[in-house]
Amino acid sequence: MIKLSNLTKIYGALIAVKNISLEVAPGEVFGFLGPNGAGKTTTIKMMAGLLQPTSGEVRINGFDVQKEPLKAKAITGFIPDRPYLYEKLTAGEFMQFVSKLYDMPDVEKRISELLGLFGLTEWSGELIENFSHGMKQRLVMASALLHDPKVLVVDEPMVGLDPRGARLVKDLFKDLAAKGVTIFMSTHTLEIVENMCNRVAIINHGEIIAEGSVEDLGRLARMPESHLEPIFLRLTGGDEAV
């Protein structure tokens, strides 16, 4: 469902992402794990069509994101780590705006269901500028699911969410995956990957340094002289000096 082939992004002398190749199957929750500055968000933005790769390609369900952007985006939901919202709109108006981007008729019932799911029903008529960060994050998630995407690309999904919101998102992602939705989720938090993901790739300095099941990577990290040990220490906060 998701295929990255030799994906590279270069800014001047900085190689932000270097020759990344990954495949993610339908219904899989795939974790993209790495410390801050490792290249996760750059990769996510190329997958969402917000950044042009220097080389390589991204395919969503066979559609090349650069050559067939409308077809790829029509089946993709994107949840950024720092969402931008039109804050002079109400939550309901924003959802209506998103529905028009996807040319969706008769969406009132769907909007009502999603706002209810994310605990925003009573706020549907309020201006977004009055929302907390967590409420804005929940609204972005609701809007990303509006068109029933086959693929959900998520950058740091738990940022700004309270424990109740985080539990809601975990349960929601598991339910979506059970229905066949593919979820690609970046994070710098090891616990999130352990609780939610089928497989994981670890990125550091723009390169994939390991890929496999959470259990396999955990065993590898504990091996003597493992190259993953310093990364796991950073992800768990076990060694601030690393």
PDB file of N, CA, C and O in Angstrom, residues 116-144:
ATOM      1  N   GLY A 116     -18.296  13.891  17.067  1.00  0.00           N
ATOM      2  CA  GLY A 116     -18.695  13.170  18.268  1.00  0.00           C
ATOM      3  C   GLY A 116     -17.623  12.201  18.725  1.00  0.00           C
ATOM      4  O   GLY A 116     -17.331  12.087  19.926  1.00  0.00           O
ATOM      5  N   LEU A 117     -17.005  11.498  17.775  1.00  0.00           N
ATOM      6  CA  LEU A 117     -15.960  10.535  18.101  1.00  0.00           C
ATOM      7  C   LEU A 117     -14.808  11.191  18.841  1.00  0.00           C
ATOM      8  O   LEU A 117     -14.246  10.622  19.794  1.00  0.00           O
ATOM      9  N   PHE A 118     -14.465  12.407  18.428  1.00  0.00           N
ATOM     10  CA  PHE A 118     -13.322  13.102  19.022  1.00  0.00           C
ATOM     11  C   PHE A 118     -13.735  14.090  20.116  1.00  0.00           C
ATOM     12  O   PHE A 118     -12.945  14.942  20.519  1.00  0.00           O
ATOM     13  N   GLY A 119     -14.968  13.970  20.588  1.00  0.00           N
ATOM     14  CA  GLY A 119     -15.405  14.781  21.716  1.00  0.00           C
ATOM     15  C   GLY A 119     -15.524  16.258  21.413  1.00  0.00           C
ATOM     16  O   GLY A 119     -15.310  17.101  22.298  1.00  0.00           O
ATOM     17  N   LEU A 120     -15.906  16.603  20.185  1.00  0.00           N
ATOM     18  CA  LEU A 120     -15.958  18.009  19.780  1.00  0.00           C
ATOM     19  C   LEU A 120     -17.360  18.477  19.405  1.00  0.00           C
ATOM     20  O   LEU A 120     -17.519  19.596  18.904  1.00  0.00           O
ATOM     21  N   THR A 121     -18.355  17.654  19.659  1.00  0.00           N
ATOM     22  CA  THR A 121     -19.710  18.009  19.244  1.00  0.00           C
ATOM     23  C   THR A 121     -20.153  19.353  19.817  1.00  0.00           C
ATOM     24  O   THR A 121     -20.670  20.218  19.088  1.00  0.00           O
ATOM     25  N   GLU A 122     -19.986  19.552  21.106  1.00  0.00           N
ATOM     26  CA  GLU A 122     -20.438  20.793  21.729  1.00  0.00           C
ATOM     27  C   GLU A 122     -19.602  22.001  21.321  1.00  0.00           C
ATOM     28  O   GLU A 122     -19.987  23.139  21.592  1.00  0.00           O
ATOM     29  N   TRP A 123     -18.481  21.751  20.654  1.00  0.00           N
ATOM     30  CA  TRP A 123     -17.618  22.843  20.193  1.00  0.00           C
ATOM     31  C   TRP A 123     -17.750  23.081  18.691  1.00  0.00           C
ATOM     32  O   TRP A 123     -17.009  23.892  18.141  1.00  0.00           O
ATOM     33  N   SER A 124     -18.669  22.420  18.032  1.00  0.00           N
ATOM     34  CA  SER A 124     -18.749  22.495  16.571  1.00  0.00           C
ATOM     35  C   SER A 124     -19.024  23.899  16.064  1.00  0.00           C
ATOM     36  O   SER A 124     -18.629  24.260  14.953  1.00  0.00           O
ATOM     37  N   GLY A 125     -19.700  24.720  16.877  1.00  0.00           N
ATOM     38  CA  GLY A 125     -20.008  26.093  16.469  1.00  0.00           C
ATOM     39  C   GLY A 125     -19.039  27.129  16.991  1.00  0.00           C
ATOM     40  O   GLY A 125     -19.235  28.334  16.759  1.00  0.00           O
ATOM     41  N   GLU A 126     -17.981  26.675  17.681  1.00  0.00           N
ATOM     42  CA  GLU A 126     -16.993  27.600  18.239  1.00  0.00           C
ATOM     43  C   GLU A 126     -15.860  27.863  17.248  1.00  0.00           C
ATOM     44  O   GLU A 126     -15.463  26.982  16.490  1.00  0.00           O
ATOM     45  N   LEU A 127     -15.327  29.085  17.284  1.00  0.00           N
ATOM     46  CA  LEU A 127     -14.172  29.399  16.455  1.00  0.00           C
ATOM     47  C   LEU A 127     -12.967  28.577  16.912  1.00  0.00           C
ATOM     48  O   LEU A 127     -12.725  28.405  18.109  1.00  0.00           O
ATOM     49  N   ILE A 128     -12.198  28.109  15.932  1.00  0.00           N
ATOM     50  CA  ILE A 128     -11.035  27.270  16.237  1.00  0.00           C
ATOM     51  C   ILE A 128      -9.997  28.037  17.049  1.00  0.00           C
ATOM     52  O   ILE A 128      -9.250  27.436  17.829  1.00  0.00           O
ATOM     53  N   GLU A 129      -9.961  29.360  16.921  1.00  0.00           N
ATOM     54  CA  GLU A 129      -8.987  30.137  17.676  1.00  0.00           C
ATOM     55  C   GLU A 129      -9.187  30.000  19.186  1.00  0.00           C
ATOM     56  O   GLU A 129      -8.272  30.284  19.966  1.00  0.00           O
ATOM     57  N   ASN A 130     -10.347  29.540  19.610  1.00  0.00           N
ATOM     58  CA  ASN A 130     -10.620  29.348  21.035  1.00  0.00           C
ATOM     59  C   ASN A 130     -10.284  27.941  21.524  1.00  0.00           C
ATOM     60  O   ASN A 130     -10.447  27.636  22.702  1.00  0.00           O
ATOM     61  N   PHE A 131      -9.799  27.087  20.623  1.00  0.00           N
ATOM     62  CA  PHE A 131      -9.496  25.709  20.974  1.00  0.00           C
ATOM     63  C   PHE A 131      -8.129  25.596  21.635  1.00  0.00           C
ATOM     64  O   PHE A 131      -7.204  26.343  21.310  1.00  0.00           O
ATOM     65  N   SER A 132      -7.993  24.616  22.522  1.00  0.00           N
ATOM     66  CA  SER A 132      -6.675  24.264  23.050  1.00  0.00           C
ATOM     67  C   SER A 132      -5.895  23.511  21.975  1.00  0.00           C
ATOM     68  O   SER A 132      -6.448  23.091  20.946  1.00  0.00           O
ATOM     69  N   HIS A 133      -4.594  23.324  22.217  1.00  0.00           N
ATOM     70  CA  HIS A 133      -3.778  22.593  21.247  1.00  0.00           C
ATOM     71  C   HIS A 133      -4.309  21.173  21.057  1.00  0.00           C
ATOM     72  O   HIS A 133      -4.392  20.669  19.929  1.00  0.00           O
ATOM     73  N   GLY A 134      -4.685  20.518  22.151  1.00  0.00           N
ATOM     74  CA  GLY A 134      -5.200  19.165  22.053  1.00  0.00           C
ATOM     75  C   GLY A 134      -6.492  19.089  21.259  1.00  0.00           C
ATOM     76  O   GLY A 134      -6.712  18.144  20.484  1.00  0.00           O
ATOM     77  N   MET A 135      -7.368  20.085  21.423  1.00  0.00           N
ATOM     78  CA  MET A 135      -8.614  20.114  20.662  1.00  0.00           C
ATOM     79  C   MET A 135      -8.337  20.324  19.181  1.00  0.00           C
ATOM     80  O   MET A 135      -8.997  19.718  18.317  1.00  0.00           O
ATOM     81  N   LYS A 136      -7.379  21.179  18.872  1.00  0.00           N
ATOM     82  CA  LYS A 136      -7.002  21.389  17.470  1.00  0.00           C
ATOM     83  C   LYS A 136      -6.458  20.101  16.859  1.00  0.00           C
ATOM     84  O   LYS A 136      -6.772  19.772  15.707  1.00  0.00           O
ATOM     85  N   GLN A 137      -5.673  19.387  17.638  1.00  0.00           N
ATOM     86  CA  GLN A 137      -5.114  18.123  17.143  1.00  0.00           C
ATOM     87  C   GLN A 137      -6.230  17.117  16.870  1.00  0.00           C
ATOM     88  O   GLN A 137      -6.213  16.410  15.862  1.00  0.00           O
ATOM     89  N   ARG A 138      -7.228  17.067  17.746  1.00  0.00           N
ATOM     90  CA  ARG A 138      -8.341  16.142  17.534  1.00  0.00           C
ATOM     91  C   ARG A 138      -9.164  16.547  16.312  1.00  0.00           C
ATOM     92  O   ARG A 138      -9.661  15.696  15.568  1.00  0.00           O
ATOM     93  N   LEU A 139      -9.311  17.853  16.089  1.00  0.00           N
ATOM     94  CA  LEU A 139     -10.043  18.324  14.910  1.00  0.00           C
ATOM     95  C   LEU A 139      -9.304  17.953  13.624  1.00  0.00           C
ATOM     96  O   LEU A 139      -9.925  17.544  12.637  1.00  0.00           O
ATOM     97  N   VAL A 140      -7.992  18.081  13.638  1.00  0.00           N
ATOM     98  CA  VAL A 140      -7.200  17.694  12.463  1.00  0.00           C
ATOM     99  C   VAL A 140      -7.361  16.205  12.187  1.00  0.00           C
ATOM    100  O   VAL A 140      -7.489  15.776  11.032  1.00  0.00           O
ATOM    101  N   MET A 141      -7.346  15.405  13.242  1.00  0.00           N
ATOM    102  CA  MET A 141      -7.546  13.967  13.058  1.00  0.00           C
ATOM    103  C   MET A 141      -8.923  13.675  12.478  1.00  0.00           C
ATOM    104  O   MET A 141      -9.060  12.833  11.574  1.00  0.00           O
ATOM    105  N   ALA A 142      -9.930  14.350  12.977  1.00  0.00           N
ATOM    106  CA  ALA A 142     -11.282  14.162  12.444  1.00  0.00           C
ATOM    107  C   ALA A 142     -11.336  14.523  10.965  1.00  0.00           C
ATOM    108  O   ALA A 142     -11.931  13.794  10.156  1.00  0.00           O
ATOM    109  N   SER A 143     -10.715  15.620  10.598  1.00  0.00           N
ATOM    110  CA  SER A 143     -10.739  16.055   9.198  1.00  0.00           C
ATOM    111  C   SER A 143      -9.963  15.098   8.300  1.00  0.00           C
ATOM    112  O   SER A 143     -10.329  14.884   7.141  1.00  0.00           O
ATOM    113  N   ALA A 144      -8.896  14.502   8.831  1.00  0.00           N
ATOM    114  CA  ALA A 144      -8.098  13.565   8.034  1.00  0.00           C
ATOM    115  C   ALA A 144      -8.848  12.276   7.733  1.00  0.00           C
ATOM    116  O   ALA A 144      -8.554  11.587   6.751  1.00  0.00           O
TER     117      ALA A 144
END
